[in-house]
Short mmCIF file of C-alpha atoms in Angstrom, two decimals:
data_model
loop_
_atom_site.label_atom_id
_atom_site.label_comp_id
_atom_site.label_asym_id
_atom_site.label_seq_id
_atom_site.Cartn_x
_atom_site.Cartn_y
_atom_site.Cartn_z
CA MET A 6 -19.16 -24.29 -3.15
CA TYR A 7 -22.15 -23.88 -0.64
CA ARG A 8 -22.58 -20.67 1.29
CA LEU A 9 -23.95 -21.13 4.82
CA SER A 10 -26.32 -18.96 6.07
CA TRP A 11 -26.15 -17.38 9.59
CA ASN A 12 -29.09 -19.65 10.76
CA MET A 13 -27.03 -22.64 9.47
CA ILE A 14 -24.01 -21.48 11.44
CA LEU A 15 -25.94 -20.93 14.61
CA LEU A 16 -27.72 -24.22 14.31
CA CYS A 17 -24.36 -25.91 13.89
CA GLY A 18 -22.89 -23.77 16.75
CA LEU A 19 -25.62 -25.03 19.18
CA LEU A 20 -25.19 -28.54 18.07
CA ALA A 21 -21.55 -28.36 18.93
CA VAL A 22 -22.22 -27.35 22.44
CA PRO A 23 -20.99 -30.09 24.80
CA ARG A 24 -23.71 -31.99 26.69
CA PHE A 25 -22.36 -30.75 29.95
CA ALA A 26 -22.47 -27.02 28.91
CA SER A 27 -24.99 -25.10 30.57
CA ALA A 28 -28.01 -23.72 28.90
CA ALA A 29 -26.88 -20.14 29.84
CA ALA A 30 -23.55 -20.91 27.79
CA ALA A 31 -25.79 -21.83 24.73
CA GLU A 32 -27.79 -18.84 24.80
CA ASP A 33 -24.50 -16.73 25.25
CA ALA A 34 -23.15 -18.49 22.27
CA ALA A 35 -26.48 -17.90 20.18
CA GLY A 36 -26.50 -14.26 21.42
CA PHE A 37 -23.03 -13.48 20.25
CA ILE A 38 -23.66 -14.72 16.67
CA LEU A 39 -27.09 -13.09 16.33
CA GLN A 40 -25.75 -9.75 17.60
CA THR A 41 -22.98 -10.26 14.93
CA GLU A 42 -25.54 -10.78 12.27
CA GLN A 43 -27.30 -7.48 13.53
CA ASP A 44 -24.07 -5.68 13.26
CA GLY A 45 -23.32 -6.33 9.91
CA PRO A 46 -21.13 -8.61 7.63
CA ILE A 47 -17.88 -9.61 8.81
CA GLN A 48 -15.22 -7.40 7.13
CA SER A 49 -13.36 -9.50 4.35
CA THR A 50 -9.67 -9.82 5.07
CA ARG A 51 -6.61 -10.32 3.05
CA ALA A 52 -3.67 -11.71 4.88
CA ASN A 53 0.02 -11.06 4.32
CA LEU A 54 1.22 -13.94 2.27
CA ARG A 55 4.74 -13.34 2.81
CA HIS A 56 4.80 -13.07 6.74
CA TYR A 57 1.78 -13.95 8.21
CA GLY A 58 0.16 -11.99 10.84
CA GLN A 59 2.02 -8.78 9.70
CA PRO A 60 0.68 -5.58 8.44
CA TRP A 61 1.45 -5.07 4.56
CA ILE A 62 0.86 -2.72 1.61
CA LEU A 63 -0.73 -3.71 -1.77
CA VAL A 64 0.06 -1.40 -4.67
CA GLY A 65 -2.08 -2.36 -7.40
CA ILE A 66 -1.09 -1.53 -11.05
CA ARG A 67 -4.35 -2.27 -13.01
CA SER A 68 -6.39 -0.37 -10.20
CA GLN A 69 -3.93 2.49 -9.82
CA SER A 70 -4.32 2.21 -6.10
CA LEU A 71 -2.48 1.63 -3.05
CA SER A 72 -3.96 -0.16 0.08
CA LEU A 73 -2.62 -0.68 3.65
CA PHE A 74 -3.65 -3.90 5.66
CA ASP A 75 -3.51 -4.37 9.22
CA GLU A 76 -1.86 -7.55 10.83
CA TRP A 77 -5.33 -9.23 10.57
CA GLY A 78 -5.66 -8.46 6.81
CA ARG A 79 -8.19 -5.90 7.22
CA GLN A 80 -7.93 -3.07 4.79
CA GLN A 81 -7.20 0.31 6.99
CA GLN A 82 -6.71 2.74 3.89
CA ARG A 83 -7.03 2.69 0.23
CA TYR A 84 -5.52 5.48 -1.67
CA VAL A 85 -5.43 6.44 -5.31
CA ALA A 86 -1.95 6.33 -6.82
CA SER A 87 -0.02 6.50 -10.12
CA THR A 88 2.45 4.08 -11.38
CA ALA A 89 4.78 4.15 -14.37
CA LYS A 90 3.39 5.43 -17.54
CA ARG A 91 5.60 2.72 -19.64
CA GLY A 92 3.92 -0.05 -17.37
CA ALA A 93 5.38 -2.86 -15.40
CA GLY A 94 8.94 -4.08 -15.50
CA GLU A 95 12.04 -4.46 -13.51
CA GLN A 96 14.97 -3.70 -15.84
CA VAL A 97 17.21 -0.66 -15.01
CA ASN A 98 16.64 2.25 -17.04
CA SER A 99 13.07 0.91 -18.23
CA TYR A 100 11.22 3.55 -16.26
CA GLN A 101 8.81 0.81 -15.31
CA THR A 102 7.20 -0.23 -12.09
CA PRO A 103 8.70 -3.55 -10.59
CA ARG A 104 6.72 -6.25 -9.65
CA GLY A 105 6.57 -8.69 -6.83
CA TRP A 106 7.44 -8.45 -3.00
CA HIS A 107 9.35 -5.72 -1.52
CA HIS A 108 9.86 -3.83 1.83
CA VAL A 109 10.33 -0.52 2.89
CA CYS A 110 14.00 -0.26 3.68
CA ASP A 111 14.35 3.39 4.22
CA LYS A 112 11.63 6.40 5.22
CA LEU A 113 12.82 9.59 4.35
CA GLY A 114 11.29 13.17 4.89
CA ALA A 115 9.87 12.89 8.37
CA GLY A 116 8.44 16.17 9.53
CA ALA A 117 8.71 17.98 6.28
CA GLU A 118 6.12 20.10 5.47
CA GLU A 119 3.59 19.22 2.53
CA ASN A 120 5.06 19.96 -1.01
CA THR A 121 8.63 19.86 0.04
CA ILE A 122 11.00 19.25 -2.48
CA ILE A 123 13.24 16.32 -1.72
CA PHE A 124 16.12 16.12 -4.48
CA ARG A 125 18.75 13.29 -4.30
CA ARG A 126 17.06 12.04 -1.17
CA ARG A 127 17.67 15.25 0.68
CA VAL A 128 14.98 17.56 2.19
CA THR A 129 15.46 20.93 0.69
CA PRO A 130 14.07 24.35 1.59
CA TRP A 131 12.05 24.65 -1.56
CA LYS A 132 8.67 23.93 -2.01
CA TYR A 133 6.78 22.72 -5.28
CA THR A 134 4.19 25.05 -6.66
CA ALA A 135 2.13 25.10 -9.99
CA GLU A 136 4.26 27.90 -10.83
CA LEU A 137 7.54 26.03 -10.53
CA HIS A 138 5.98 23.29 -12.49
CA GLN A 139 5.11 25.34 -15.35
CA GLN A 140 8.41 26.31 -15.68
CA TYR A 141 9.92 22.67 -15.65
CA PRO A 142 6.88 20.77 -17.02
CA ASP A 143 9.04 17.67 -17.50
CA LYS A 144 10.40 17.36 -14.09
CA ASP A 145 9.39 14.17 -11.94
CA TRP A 146 8.91 16.01 -8.56
CA ILE A 147 9.55 13.94 -5.37
CA LEU A 148 7.85 15.61 -2.55
CA THR A 149 7.06 15.69 1.13
CA ARG A 150 7.88 11.79 1.90
CA ILE A 151 9.76 8.75 0.69
CA LEU A 152 9.32 5.17 1.32
CA TRP A 153 12.48 3.64 -0.39
CA LEU A 154 11.52 -0.01 -1.59
CA CYS A 155 13.89 -2.89 -1.48
CA GLY A 156 13.13 -5.76 -3.79
CA ASP A 157 12.80 -9.38 -2.08
CA GLU A 158 12.88 -11.56 -4.88
CA PRO A 159 16.32 -12.43 -6.10
CA GLY A 160 16.40 -12.37 -9.88
CA LYS A 161 13.03 -10.55 -10.27
CA ASN A 162 13.44 -7.31 -8.33
CA GLN A 163 16.53 -7.86 -6.35
CA GLY A 164 20.23 -7.97 -7.53
CA GLY A 165 21.99 -7.33 -10.85
CA ASN A 166 19.98 -5.11 -13.35
CA VAL A 167 16.55 -5.75 -11.89
CA ASP A 168 17.41 -4.48 -8.30
CA SER A 169 14.78 -2.06 -7.12
CA TYR A 170 16.83 -0.28 -4.48
CA ASP A 171 19.40 0.48 -6.90
CA ARG A 172 16.89 1.69 -9.37
CA ALA A 173 15.45 4.20 -6.61
CA ILE A 174 12.01 2.78 -6.61
CA TYR A 175 10.08 4.73 -4.26
CA ILE A 176 6.57 5.35 -3.08
CA HIS A 177 6.40 9.24 -2.68
CA GLY A 178 4.49 12.46 -2.69
CA ALA A 179 3.60 14.16 -6.01
CA GLY A 180 2.40 17.49 -7.15
CA ASP A 181 -1.32 18.50 -7.95
CA HIS A 182 -0.66 18.23 -11.81
CA VAL A 183 -0.48 14.47 -11.66
CA ALA A 184 -3.59 12.76 -13.40
CA TRP A 185 -4.31 10.53 -10.40
CA GLY A 186 -5.82 7.05 -11.02
CA ASN A 187 -3.59 7.28 -14.40
CA PRO A 188 0.01 5.60 -14.95
CA THR A 189 2.38 8.76 -15.00
CA SER A 190 5.40 8.28 -13.22
CA LEU A 191 9.09 7.36 -14.35
CA GLY A 192 8.70 3.97 -12.43
CA CYS A 193 7.94 4.92 -8.72
CA VAL A 194 4.57 4.82 -7.04
CA ARG A 195 3.23 8.55 -6.70
CA MET A 196 0.76 9.33 -4.00
CA LYS A 197 -0.95 12.62 -3.07
CA ASN A 198 0.88 14.67 -0.70
CA PRO A 199 -1.63 14.25 2.40
CA ASP A 200 -1.89 10.62 1.62
CA ILE A 201 1.71 9.99 1.68
CA ILE A 202 2.17 11.83 5.03
CA GLN A 203 -0.59 9.50 6.57
CA LEU A 204 0.84 6.32 5.15
CA PHE A 205 4.35 7.34 6.18
CA GLU A 206 3.03 7.73 9.89
CA GLN A 207 1.12 4.62 9.83
CA THR A 208 3.83 2.20 8.50
CA PRO A 209 6.91 0.84 10.26
CA ASN A 210 10.24 0.64 8.43
CA GLY A 211 10.51 -2.91 7.05
CA ILE A 212 6.82 -3.12 6.48
CA ASP A 213 5.98 -5.85 3.23
CA VAL A 214 4.96 -4.31 0.01
CA LEU A 215 3.49 -6.33 -3.04
CA ILE A 216 3.23 -4.67 -6.30
CA ASP A 217 0.79 -6.50 -8.28
CA GLU A 218 0.23 -5.90 -12.23
CA ASN A 219 -3.27 -7.53 -11.98
CA SER A 220 -4.54 -5.76 -8.72
#
């Protein structure tokens, strides 16, 4: 596939100007293209393939990252994350991170302070500390905010023994003990507490989430 240079695009643009257009209009078009070139390369985009024109979230299992895209498909944020230490999978009690399209079907923890412990989806008065973690080193701490995911693909992550909602698959805050950028969770998508607060505030309930094993 050929790559068009800006000079070629500029030439095509000028040739495409109707004969009856004024010289000033052609100069304006050329000026816009040249200014765009001077400002830097155009930002690459990744559109929401499920609901075109809507913001969305991409969770990359391979990259251990979470990215937020706006309605134009422009990446707004990219965060380090941690998915399941047992890898990808959808079966109940597998402790794996489910793949495919989901949406945020509930948001919990609004207004809670950073490191607030959320237990059985209830905000508690207790705070996570390193000392507390040392006492309970195997505890899967759910902290600060929860974005609860519902699967959107029947038979894959929705319904029966593969239902992400029934499995309580969250995007949630986690403690400083987590080895970020490595798979460590029991199925959920872990994020740093400041990051989950920012994501929580930037995303509406219902936003699409794609969990991709190869991203």
